[in-house]
């Protein structure tokens, strides 16, 4: 059995939902079950997790290198206790340096950030997967120009990590128009999600990459993503997948009152 780990594009949900109770938390029941099932899908436990987060952009790719990352409460309007939660997973400065080295060797600009803490694109994703916070975590930023080809290339450069026990989690959201984050966005989200599933699940990896690079031509593309920060992590996961196929890992048609959202696993059987 291969121990090569799959890669994932995860729709990470809204705000600090894993740390809440009541109706808001219940909106994420399907997502929570899906995330909690990831460890059982892996051929071996990872030695570390690399989270490509939609909530961090920089002029070059940055890697978090704090050995005990602090927290970034990058949300507003939630209960006071959600600004005190901790996800105490250790960082992995050596892995951060390795990732930066792989990117530089492939001609990309990359550097370390020794101060960066866990943003909610990371800790809310990881809490249901590894609630014990016992797996080291490194975060990777997006490059702020949000060029899909650049991020696909970055993913390809990171593919060797999959054979070294590093789980690559691309954390974004397949529909991210906060002005239509309810039934008003239903038609646009369905149109874009139909296109996205066909593009990602198509069996030819070269054609998959070509379609993803042209994502802005998709039906309702800019209604789904007025700004593509939450879609670009997908490019890194798809690039790191290489020739591996994808499966629909998560899907809902009634997310937040009618939105179609999806997540994907690349490789892993």
PDB file of C-alpha atoms in Angstrom:
ATOM      1  CA  UNK A   1       0.000   0.000   0.000  1.00  0.00           C
ATOM      2  CA  UNK A   2       1.304   3.437  -0.881  1.00  0.00           C
ATOM      3  CA  UNK A   3       1.847   5.901   1.928  1.00  0.00           C
ATOM      4  CA  UNK A   4       1.562   8.881  -0.441  1.00  0.00           C
ATOM      5  CA  UNK A   5      -0.921  11.225   1.148  1.00  0.00           C
ATOM      6  CA  UNK A   6      -3.810  12.763  -0.763  1.00  0.00           C
ATOM      7  CA  UNK A   7      -4.319  16.513  -1.010  1.00  0.00           C
ATOM      8  CA  UNK A   8      -7.545  18.286  -0.183  1.00  0.00           C
ATOM      9  CA  UNK A   9      -9.424  21.437  -1.092  1.00  0.00           C
ATOM     10  CA  UNK A  10     -11.680  22.195   1.837  1.00  0.00           C
ATOM     11  CA  UNK A  11     -14.499  24.694   2.103  1.00  0.00           C
ATOM     12  CA  UNK A  12     -13.683  25.901   5.586  1.00  0.00           C
ATOM     13  CA  UNK A  13     -16.964  27.477   6.645  1.00  0.00           C
ATOM     14  CA  UNK A  14     -17.571  30.761   8.398  1.00  0.00           C
ATOM     15  CA  UNK A  15     -15.962  32.358  11.423  1.00  0.00           C
ATOM     16  CA  UNK A  16     -15.113  30.286  14.514  1.00  0.00           C
ATOM     17  CA  UNK A  17     -17.940  27.786  13.998  1.00  0.00           C
ATOM     18  CA  UNK A  18     -16.305  24.726  15.649  1.00  0.00           C
ATOM     19  CA  UNK A  19     -16.126  26.700  18.912  1.00  0.00           C
ATOM     20  CA  UNK A  20     -19.816  27.622  18.992  1.00  0.00           C
ATOM     21  CA  UNK A  21     -23.100  25.950  19.828  1.00  0.00           C
ATOM     22  CA  UNK A  22     -26.661  26.410  18.670  1.00  0.00           C
ATOM     23  CA  UNK A  23     -28.137  27.183  15.246  1.00  0.00           C
ATOM     24  CA  UNK A  24     -24.979  28.726  13.768  1.00  0.00           C
ATOM     25  CA  UNK A  25     -22.927  25.637  14.613  1.00  0.00           C
ATOM     26  CA  UNK A  26     -25.613  23.361  13.138  1.00  0.00           C
ATOM     27  CA  UNK A  27     -25.151  25.012   9.730  1.00  0.00           C
ATOM     28  CA  UNK A  28     -21.827  23.183   9.549  1.00  0.00           C
ATOM     29  CA  UNK A  29     -22.877  19.671  10.593  1.00  0.00           C
ATOM     30  CA  UNK A  30     -22.206  18.114   7.177  1.00  0.00           C
ATOM     31  CA  UNK A  31     -18.869  19.882   6.852  1.00  0.00           C
ATOM     32  CA  UNK A  32     -17.879  18.863  10.376  1.00  0.00           C
ATOM     33  CA  UNK A  33     -18.607  15.190   9.728  1.00  0.00           C
ATOM     34  CA  UNK A  34     -16.634  15.343   6.496  1.00  0.00           C
ATOM     35  CA  UNK A  35     -13.608  16.972   8.122  1.00  0.00           C
ATOM     36  CA  UNK A  36     -13.695  14.610  11.098  1.00  0.00           C
ATOM     37  CA  UNK A  37     -13.486  11.668   8.694  1.00  0.00           C
ATOM     38  CA  UNK A  38     -10.240  12.750   7.034  1.00  0.00           C
ATOM     39  CA  UNK A  39      -7.798  10.909   9.363  1.00  0.00           C
ATOM     40  CA  UNK A  40      -9.482   7.584   8.558  1.00  0.00           C
ATOM     41  CA  UNK A  41      -9.027   8.250   4.822  1.00  0.00           C
ATOM     42  CA  UNK A  42      -5.251   8.573   5.044  1.00  0.00           C
ATOM     43  CA  UNK A  43      -2.900   5.650   4.404  1.00  0.00           C
ATOM     44  CA  UNK A  44      -0.747   6.728   7.350  1.00  0.00           C
ATOM     45  CA  UNK A  45      -0.862   9.465   9.974  1.00  0.00           C
ATOM     46  CA  UNK A  46       0.860  12.611   8.726  1.00  0.00           C
ATOM     47  CA  UNK A  47       3.981  13.940  10.392  1.00  0.00           C
ATOM     48  CA  UNK A  48       2.758  17.490   9.717  1.00  0.00           C
ATOM     49  CA  UNK A  49       0.059  19.478   7.956  1.00  0.00           C
ATOM     50  CA  UNK A  50       0.671  22.241   5.420  1.00  0.00           C
ATOM     51  CA  UNK A  51      -2.374  24.529   5.278  1.00  0.00           C
ATOM     52  CA  UNK A  52      -2.667  26.768   2.237  1.00  0.00           C
ATOM     53  CA  UNK A  53      -4.925  29.435   3.658  1.00  0.00           C
ATOM     54  CA  UNK A  54      -7.179  31.863   1.824  1.00  0.00           C
ATOM     55  CA  UNK A  55      -6.768  34.267   4.737  1.00  0.00           C
ATOM     56  CA  UNK A  56      -3.130  35.172   4.091  1.00  0.00           C
ATOM     57  CA  UNK A  57      -1.783  37.011   1.058  1.00  0.00           C
ATOM     58  CA  UNK A  58       1.688  38.446   0.487  1.00  0.00           C
ATOM     59  CA  UNK A  59       3.903  39.715  -2.350  1.00  0.00           C
ATOM     60  CA  UNK A  60       5.683  36.354  -2.238  1.00  0.00           C
ATOM     61  CA  UNK A  61       4.753  32.976  -0.821  1.00  0.00           C
ATOM     62  CA  UNK A  62       5.254  33.044   2.934  1.00  0.00           C
ATOM     63  CA  UNK A  63       5.527  30.091   5.308  1.00  0.00           C
ATOM     64  CA  UNK A  64       4.722  30.345   8.998  1.00  0.00           C
ATOM     65  CA  UNK A  65       7.803  29.436  11.018  1.00  0.00           C
ATOM     66  CA  UNK A  66       6.764  30.110  14.600  1.00  0.00           C
ATOM     67  CA  UNK A  67       7.451  27.028  16.757  1.00  0.00           C
ATOM     68  CA  UNK A  68       4.323  27.681  18.872  1.00  0.00           C
ATOM     69  CA  UNK A  69       2.021  29.767  16.655  1.00  0.00           C
ATOM     70  CA  UNK A  70      -0.226  32.356  18.296  1.00  0.00           C
ATOM     71  CA  UNK A  71      -3.817  32.976  17.214  1.00  0.00           C
ATOM     72  CA  UNK A  72      -5.297  35.450  14.735  1.00  0.00           C
ATOM     73  CA  UNK A  73      -8.968  36.164  15.354  1.00  0.00           C
ATOM     74  CA  UNK A  74      -9.635  37.430  11.851  1.00  0.00           C
ATOM     75  CA  UNK A  75     -13.426  37.668  12.151  1.00  0.00           C
ATOM     76  CA  UNK A  76     -15.926  39.985  13.765  1.00  0.00           C
ATOM     77  CA  UNK A  77     -19.278  39.963  15.519  1.00  0.00           C
ATOM     78  CA  UNK A  78     -18.954  36.604  17.272  1.00  0.00           C
ATOM     79  CA  UNK A  79     -19.352  35.779  20.995  1.00  0.00           C
ATOM     80  CA  UNK A  80     -16.568  36.973  23.314  1.00  0.00           C
ATOM     81  CA  UNK A  81     -15.285  33.482  24.056  1.00  0.00           C
ATOM     82  CA  UNK A  82     -14.399  32.946  20.395  1.00  0.00           C
ATOM     83  CA  UNK A  83     -11.687  35.598  20.753  1.00  0.00           C
ATOM     84  CA  UNK A  84     -10.012  33.535  23.449  1.00  0.00           C
ATOM     85  CA  UNK A  85     -10.005  30.069  21.847  1.00  0.00           C
ATOM     86  CA  UNK A  86      -6.692  28.354  21.320  1.00  0.00           C
ATOM     87  CA  UNK A  87      -5.621  25.747  18.809  1.00  0.00           C
ATOM     88  CA  UNK A  88      -2.329  24.769  20.445  1.00  0.00           C
ATOM     89  CA  UNK A  89      -0.750  22.701  17.673  1.00  0.00           C
ATOM     90  CA  UNK A  90       3.004  23.192  17.366  1.00  0.00           C
ATOM     91  CA  UNK A  91       4.573  24.777  14.340  1.00  0.00           C
ATOM     92  CA  UNK A  92       7.356  23.162  12.342  1.00  0.00           C
ATOM     93  CA  UNK A  93      10.052  25.680  11.392  1.00  0.00           C
ATOM     94  CA  UNK A  94      12.124  23.009   9.639  1.00  0.00           C
ATOM     95  CA  UNK A  95       9.202  22.078   7.389  1.00  0.00           C
ATOM     96  CA  UNK A  96       8.530  25.758   6.706  1.00  0.00           C
ATOM     97  CA  UNK A  97      12.131  26.126   5.536  1.00  0.00           C
ATOM     98  CA  UNK A  98      11.832  22.984   3.410  1.00  0.00           C
ATOM     99  CA  UNK A  99       8.664  24.252   1.713  1.00  0.00           C
ATOM    100  CA  UNK A 100      10.247  27.621   1.028  1.00  0.00           C
ATOM    101  CA  UNK A 101      13.251  25.827  -0.438  1.00  0.00           C
ATOM    102  CA  UNK A 102      11.100  23.752  -2.778  1.00  0.00           C
ATOM    103  CA  UNK A 103       9.343  26.869  -4.036  1.00  0.00           C
ATOM    104  CA  UNK A 104      12.602  28.749  -4.553  1.00  0.00           C
ATOM    105  CA  UNK A 105      14.154  25.796  -6.369  1.00  0.00           C
ATOM    106  CA  UNK A 106      11.253  25.999  -8.809  1.00  0.00           C
ATOM    107  CA  UNK A 107      11.831  29.672  -9.517  1.00  0.00           C
ATOM    108  CA  UNK A 108       9.279  31.187  -7.125  1.00  0.00           C
ATOM    109  CA  UNK A 109       9.868  33.775  -4.430  1.00  0.00           C
ATOM    110  CA  UNK A 110       9.292  32.426  -0.933  1.00  0.00           C
ATOM    111  CA  UNK A 111      10.277  33.387   2.590  1.00  0.00           C
ATOM    112  CA  UNK A 112       9.611  32.534   6.225  1.00  0.00           C
ATOM    113  CA  UNK A 113       7.423  34.487   8.642  1.00  0.00           C
ATOM    114  CA  UNK A 114       8.406  33.731  12.213  1.00  0.00           C
ATOM    115  CA  UNK A 115       5.517  35.704  13.748  1.00  0.00           C
ATOM    116  CA  UNK A 116       2.424  34.537  11.869  1.00  0.00           C
ATOM    117  CA  UNK A 117      -0.305  32.928  13.965  1.00  0.00           C
ATOM    118  CA  UNK A 118      -3.118  30.566  13.035  1.00  0.00           C
ATOM    119  CA  UNK A 119      -5.901  32.348  11.146  1.00  0.00           C
ATOM    120  CA  UNK A 120      -9.441  31.019  11.061  1.00  0.00           C
ATOM    121  CA  UNK A 121      -8.930  29.474   7.637  1.00  0.00           C
ATOM    122  CA  UNK A 122      -6.524  27.161   9.436  1.00  0.00           C
ATOM    123  CA  UNK A 123      -7.662  26.580  12.991  1.00  0.00           C
ATOM    124  CA  UNK A 124     -11.356  26.169  12.239  1.00  0.00           C
ATOM    125  CA  UNK A 125     -10.449  23.634   9.557  1.00  0.00           C
ATOM    126  CA  UNK A 126      -8.052  21.724  11.775  1.00  0.00           C
ATOM    127  CA  UNK A 127     -10.146  21.595  14.942  1.00  0.00           C
ATOM    128  CA  UNK A 128     -12.576  18.926  13.606  1.00  0.00           C
ATOM    129  CA  UNK A 129      -9.755  16.964  11.921  1.00  0.00           C
ATOM    130  CA  UNK A 130      -7.223  16.912  14.734  1.00  0.00           C
ATOM    131  CA  UNK A 131      -9.062  18.109  17.858  1.00  0.00           C
ATOM    132  CA  UNK A 132      -6.121  17.098  20.036  1.00  0.00           C
ATOM    133  CA  UNK A 133      -3.944  19.612  18.136  1.00  0.00           C
ATOM    134  CA  UNK A 134      -1.106  17.095  18.229  1.00  0.00           C
ATOM    135  CA  UNK A 135       0.064  17.333  14.595  1.00  0.00           C
ATOM    136  CA  UNK A 136       2.527  20.114  13.690  1.00  0.00           C
ATOM    137  CA  UNK A 137       1.122  22.750  11.344  1.00  0.00           C
ATOM    138  CA  UNK A 138       2.720  25.131   8.863  1.00  0.00           C
ATOM    139  CA  UNK A 139       0.639  27.756   7.057  1.00  0.00           C
ATOM    140  CA  UNK A 140       1.355  28.900   3.517  1.00  0.00           C
ATOM    141  CA  UNK A 141       0.140  32.196   2.104  1.00  0.00           C
ATOM    142  CA  UNK A 142      -1.235  32.950  -1.297  1.00  0.00           C
ATOM    143  CA  UNK A 143       0.758  35.168  -3.626  1.00  0.00           C
ATOM    144  CA  UNK A 144      -1.234  38.383  -3.718  1.00  0.00           C
ATOM    145  CA  UNK A 145      -1.595  38.631  -7.503  1.00  0.00           C
ATOM    146  CA  UNK A 146      -3.800  35.519  -7.272  1.00  0.00           C
ATOM    147  CA  UNK A 147      -2.569  34.109 -10.571  1.00  0.00           C
ATOM    148  CA  UNK A 148      -4.023  30.605 -10.984  1.00  0.00           C
ATOM    149  CA  UNK A 149      -1.091  29.391 -13.103  1.00  0.00           C
ATOM    150  CA  UNK A 150       1.392  30.520 -10.459  1.00  0.00           C
ATOM    151  CA  UNK A 151      -0.474  28.661  -7.730  1.00  0.00           C
ATOM    152  CA  UNK A 152      -0.787  25.509  -9.832  1.00  0.00           C
ATOM    153  CA  UNK A 153       2.981  25.696 -10.362  1.00  0.00           C
ATOM    154  CA  UNK A 154       3.542  26.132  -6.639  1.00  0.00           C
ATOM    155  CA  UNK A 155       1.455  23.046  -5.965  1.00  0.00           C
ATOM    156  CA  UNK A 156       3.476  20.979  -8.438  1.00  0.00           C
ATOM    157  CA  UNK A 157       6.667  22.000  -6.665  1.00  0.00           C
ATOM    158  CA  UNK A 158       5.231  20.827  -3.348  1.00  0.00           C
ATOM    159  CA  UNK A 159       4.134  17.397  -4.602  1.00  0.00           C
ATOM    160  CA  UNK A 160       7.202  15.572  -3.122  1.00  0.00           C
ATOM    161  CA  UNK A 161       5.948  16.434   0.362  1.00  0.00           C
ATOM    162  CA  UNK A 162       3.110  13.959  -0.109  1.00  0.00           C
ATOM    163  CA  UNK A 163       5.655  11.113   0.000  1.00  0.00           C
ATOM    164  CA  UNK A 164       7.259  12.547   3.125  1.00  0.00           C
ATOM    165  CA  UNK A 165       4.259  12.449   5.429  1.00  0.00           C
ATOM    166  CA  UNK A 166       3.015  16.004   4.869  1.00  0.00           C
ATOM    167  CA  UNK A 167      -0.730  16.443   4.462  1.00  0.00           C
ATOM    168  CA  UNK A 168      -1.532  19.367   2.157  1.00  0.00           C
ATOM    169  CA  UNK A 169      -4.846  21.013   3.043  1.00  0.00           C
ATOM    170  CA  UNK A 170      -5.980  23.874   0.817  1.00  0.00           C
ATOM    171  CA  UNK A 171      -8.446  25.896   2.862  1.00  0.00           C
ATOM    172  CA  UNK A 172     -10.863  28.184   1.042  1.00  0.00           C
ATOM    173  CA  UNK A 173     -14.513  28.154   0.024  1.00  0.00           C
ATOM    174  CA  UNK A 174     -15.967  27.203  -3.334  1.00  0.00           C
ATOM    175  CA  UNK A 175     -18.502  30.063  -3.147  1.00  0.00           C
ATOM    176  CA  UNK A 176     -17.362  33.287  -1.502  1.00  0.00           C
ATOM    177  CA  UNK A 177     -19.601  36.251  -2.194  1.00  0.00           C
ATOM    178  CA  UNK A 178     -20.496  37.547   1.247  1.00  0.00           C
ATOM    179  CA  UNK A 179     -23.090  39.937  -0.191  1.00  0.00           C
ATOM    180  CA  UNK A 180     -25.024  36.938  -1.494  1.00  0.00           C
ATOM    181  CA  UNK A 181     -24.266  34.476   1.281  1.00  0.00           C
ATOM    182  CA  UNK A 182     -27.827  33.219   1.504  1.00  0.00           C
ATOM    183  CA  UNK A 183     -30.608  32.220  -0.871  1.00  0.00           C
ATOM    184  CA  UNK A 184     -29.804  35.256  -3.059  1.00  0.00           C
ATOM    185  CA  UNK A 185     -26.642  33.455  -4.162  1.00  0.00           C
ATOM    186  CA  UNK A 186     -28.293  30.093  -4.824  1.00  0.00           C
ATOM    187  CA  UNK A 187     -28.486  30.289  -8.621  1.00  0.00           C
ATOM    188  CA  UNK A 188     -24.957  31.653  -9.043  1.00  0.00           C
ATOM    189  CA  UNK A 189     -23.478  29.143  -6.616  1.00  0.00           C
ATOM    190  CA  UNK A 190     -25.190  26.233  -8.368  1.00  0.00           C
ATOM    191  CA  UNK A 191     -24.054  27.354 -11.815  1.00  0.00           C
ATOM    192  CA  UNK A 192     -20.460  27.826 -10.706  1.00  0.00           C
ATOM    193  CA  UNK A 193     -20.400  24.651  -8.626  1.00  0.00           C
ATOM    194  CA  UNK A 194     -21.646  22.582 -11.549  1.00  0.00           C
ATOM    195  CA  UNK A 195     -18.781  23.918 -13.643  1.00  0.00           C
ATOM    196  CA  UNK A 196     -16.231  23.474 -10.852  1.00  0.00           C
ATOM    197  CA  UNK A 197     -17.132  19.851 -10.217  1.00  0.00           C
ATOM    198  CA  UNK A 198     -16.911  19.030 -13.918  1.00  0.00           C
ATOM    199  CA  UNK A 199     -13.542  20.789 -14.204  1.00  0.00           C
ATOM    200  CA  UNK A 200     -11.963  19.207 -11.132  1.00  0.00           C
ATOM    201  CA  UNK A 201     -13.369  15.707 -11.569  1.00  0.00           C
ATOM    202  CA  UNK A 202     -12.473  15.351 -15.218  1.00  0.00           C
ATOM    203  CA  UNK A 203      -9.890  12.537 -15.570  1.00  0.00           C
ATOM    204  CA  UNK A 204      -7.168  14.250 -17.600  1.00  0.00           C
ATOM    205  CA  UNK A 205      -4.945  16.237 -15.195  1.00  0.00           C
ATOM    206  CA  UNK A 206      -3.670  18.494 -17.976  1.00  0.00           C
ATOM    207  CA  UNK A 207      -7.213  19.395 -18.980  1.00  0.00           C
ATOM    208  CA  UNK A 208      -8.126  19.852 -15.314  1.00  0.00           C
ATOM    209  CA  UNK A 209      -5.312  22.375 -14.925  1.00  0.00           C
ATOM    210  CA  UNK A 210      -6.244  24.146 -18.149  1.00  0.00           C
ATOM    211  CA  UNK A 211      -9.845  24.549 -17.036  1.00  0.00           C
ATOM    212  CA  UNK A 212      -8.848  25.792 -13.608  1.00  0.00           C
ATOM    213  CA  UNK A 213      -6.589  28.412 -15.160  1.00  0.00           C
ATOM    214  CA  UNK A 214      -9.643  29.651 -17.076  1.00  0.00           C
ATOM    215  CA  UNK A 215     -11.924  29.625 -14.050  1.00  0.00           C
ATOM    216  CA  UNK A 216     -12.991  33.249 -14.624  1.00  0.00           C
ATOM    217  CA  UNK A 217     -14.742  32.146 -17.830  1.00  0.00           C
ATOM    218  CA  UNK A 218     -16.998  29.762 -15.909  1.00  0.00           C
ATOM    219  CA  UNK A 219     -20.728  30.424 -15.536  1.00  0.00           C
ATOM    220  CA  UNK A 220     -21.361  32.926 -12.730  1.00  0.00           C
ATOM    221  CA  UNK A 221     -17.638  32.994 -11.929  1.00  0.00           C
ATOM    222  CA  UNK A 222     -17.541  36.543 -10.629  1.00  0.00           C
ATOM    223  CA  UNK A 223     -20.859  36.191  -8.842  1.00  0.00           C
ATOM    224  CA  UNK A 224     -19.350  33.238  -6.988  1.00  0.00           C
ATOM    225  CA  UNK A 225     -15.971  34.874  -6.462  1.00  0.00           C
ATOM    226  CA  UNK A 226     -15.939  38.667  -6.767  1.00  0.00           C
ATOM    227  CA  UNK A 227     -12.379  38.231  -5.555  1.00  0.00           C
ATOM    228  CA  UNK A 228     -10.755  34.825  -5.989  1.00  0.00           C
ATOM    229  CA  UNK A 229      -8.807  34.539  -2.740  1.00  0.00           C
ATOM    230  CA  UNK A 230     -10.992  31.665  -1.489  1.00  0.00           C
ATOM    231  CA  UNK A 231     -10.681  29.743  -4.758  1.00  0.00           C
ATOM    232  CA  UNK A 232      -6.907  29.982  -5.258  1.00  0.00           C
ATOM    233  CA  UNK A 233      -5.991  27.398  -2.578  1.00  0.00           C
ATOM    234  CA  UNK A 234      -7.674  24.863  -4.864  1.00  0.00           C
ATOM    235  CA  UNK A 235      -4.995  25.527  -7.479  1.00  0.00           C
ATOM    236  CA  UNK A 236      -2.248  24.524  -5.052  1.00  0.00           C
ATOM    237  CA  UNK A 237      -4.035  21.299  -4.105  1.00  0.00           C
ATOM    238  CA  UNK A 238      -4.646  20.443  -7.763  1.00  0.00           C
ATOM    239  CA  UNK A 239      -1.043  21.188  -8.675  1.00  0.00           C
ATOM    240  CA  UNK A 240       0.285  19.003  -5.861  1.00  0.00           C
ATOM    241  CA  UNK A 241      -2.017  16.208  -7.042  1.00  0.00           C
ATOM    242  CA  UNK A 242       0.051  15.652 -10.172  1.00  0.00           C
ATOM    243  CA  UNK A 243      -1.555  12.942 -12.267  1.00  0.00           C
ATOM    244  CA  UNK A 244      -3.835  11.761  -9.450  1.00  0.00           C
ATOM    245  CA  UNK A 245      -7.550  11.951 -10.005  1.00  0.00           C
ATOM    246  CA  UNK A 246     -10.026  13.785  -7.826  1.00  0.00           C
ATOM    247  CA  UNK A 247     -13.206  12.798  -6.038  1.00  0.00           C
ATOM    248  CA  UNK A 248     -15.983  14.952  -4.658  1.00  0.00           C
ATOM    249  CA  UNK A 249     -15.172  14.892  -0.966  1.00  0.00           C
ATOM    250  CA  UNK A 250     -17.809  17.290   0.349  1.00  0.00           C
ATOM    251  CA  UNK A 251     -20.937  18.796  -1.148  1.00  0.00           C
ATOM    252  CA  UNK A 252     -24.034  20.626  -0.007  1.00  0.00           C
ATOM    253  CA  UNK A 253     -26.810  22.299  -1.962  1.00  0.00           C
ATOM    254  CA  UNK A 254     -28.436  24.028   1.010  1.00  0.00           C
ATOM    255  CA  UNK A 255     -25.437  25.619   2.703  1.00  0.00           C
ATOM    256  CA  UNK A 256     -26.528  28.834   4.455  1.00  0.00           C
ATOM    257  CA  UNK A 257     -30.025  28.639   3.046  1.00  0.00           C
ATOM    258  CA  UNK A 258     -29.446  27.463  -0.505  1.00  0.00           C
ATOM    259  CA  UNK A 259     -25.798  27.739  -1.569  1.00  0.00           C
ATOM    260  CA  UNK A 260     -24.039  24.950  -3.460  1.00  0.00           C
ATOM    261  CA  UNK A 261     -20.548  24.346  -2.065  1.00  0.00           C
ATOM    262  CA  UNK A 262     -18.016  21.582  -2.664  1.00  0.00           C
ATOM    263  CA  UNK A 263     -14.668  20.226  -1.549  1.00  0.00           C
ATOM    264  CA  UNK A 264     -12.343  17.746  -3.258  1.00  0.00           C
ATOM    265  CA  UNK A 265      -9.778  15.075  -2.470  1.00  0.00           C
ATOM    266  CA  UNK A 266      -6.972  14.402  -4.925  1.00  0.00           C
ATOM    267  CA  UNK A 267      -5.413  10.944  -4.782  1.00  0.00           C
ATOM    268  CA  UNK A 268      -5.874   8.507  -1.945  1.00  0.00           C
ATOM    269  CA  UNK A 269      -7.759   5.778  -3.750  1.00  0.00           C
TER     270      UNK A 269
END
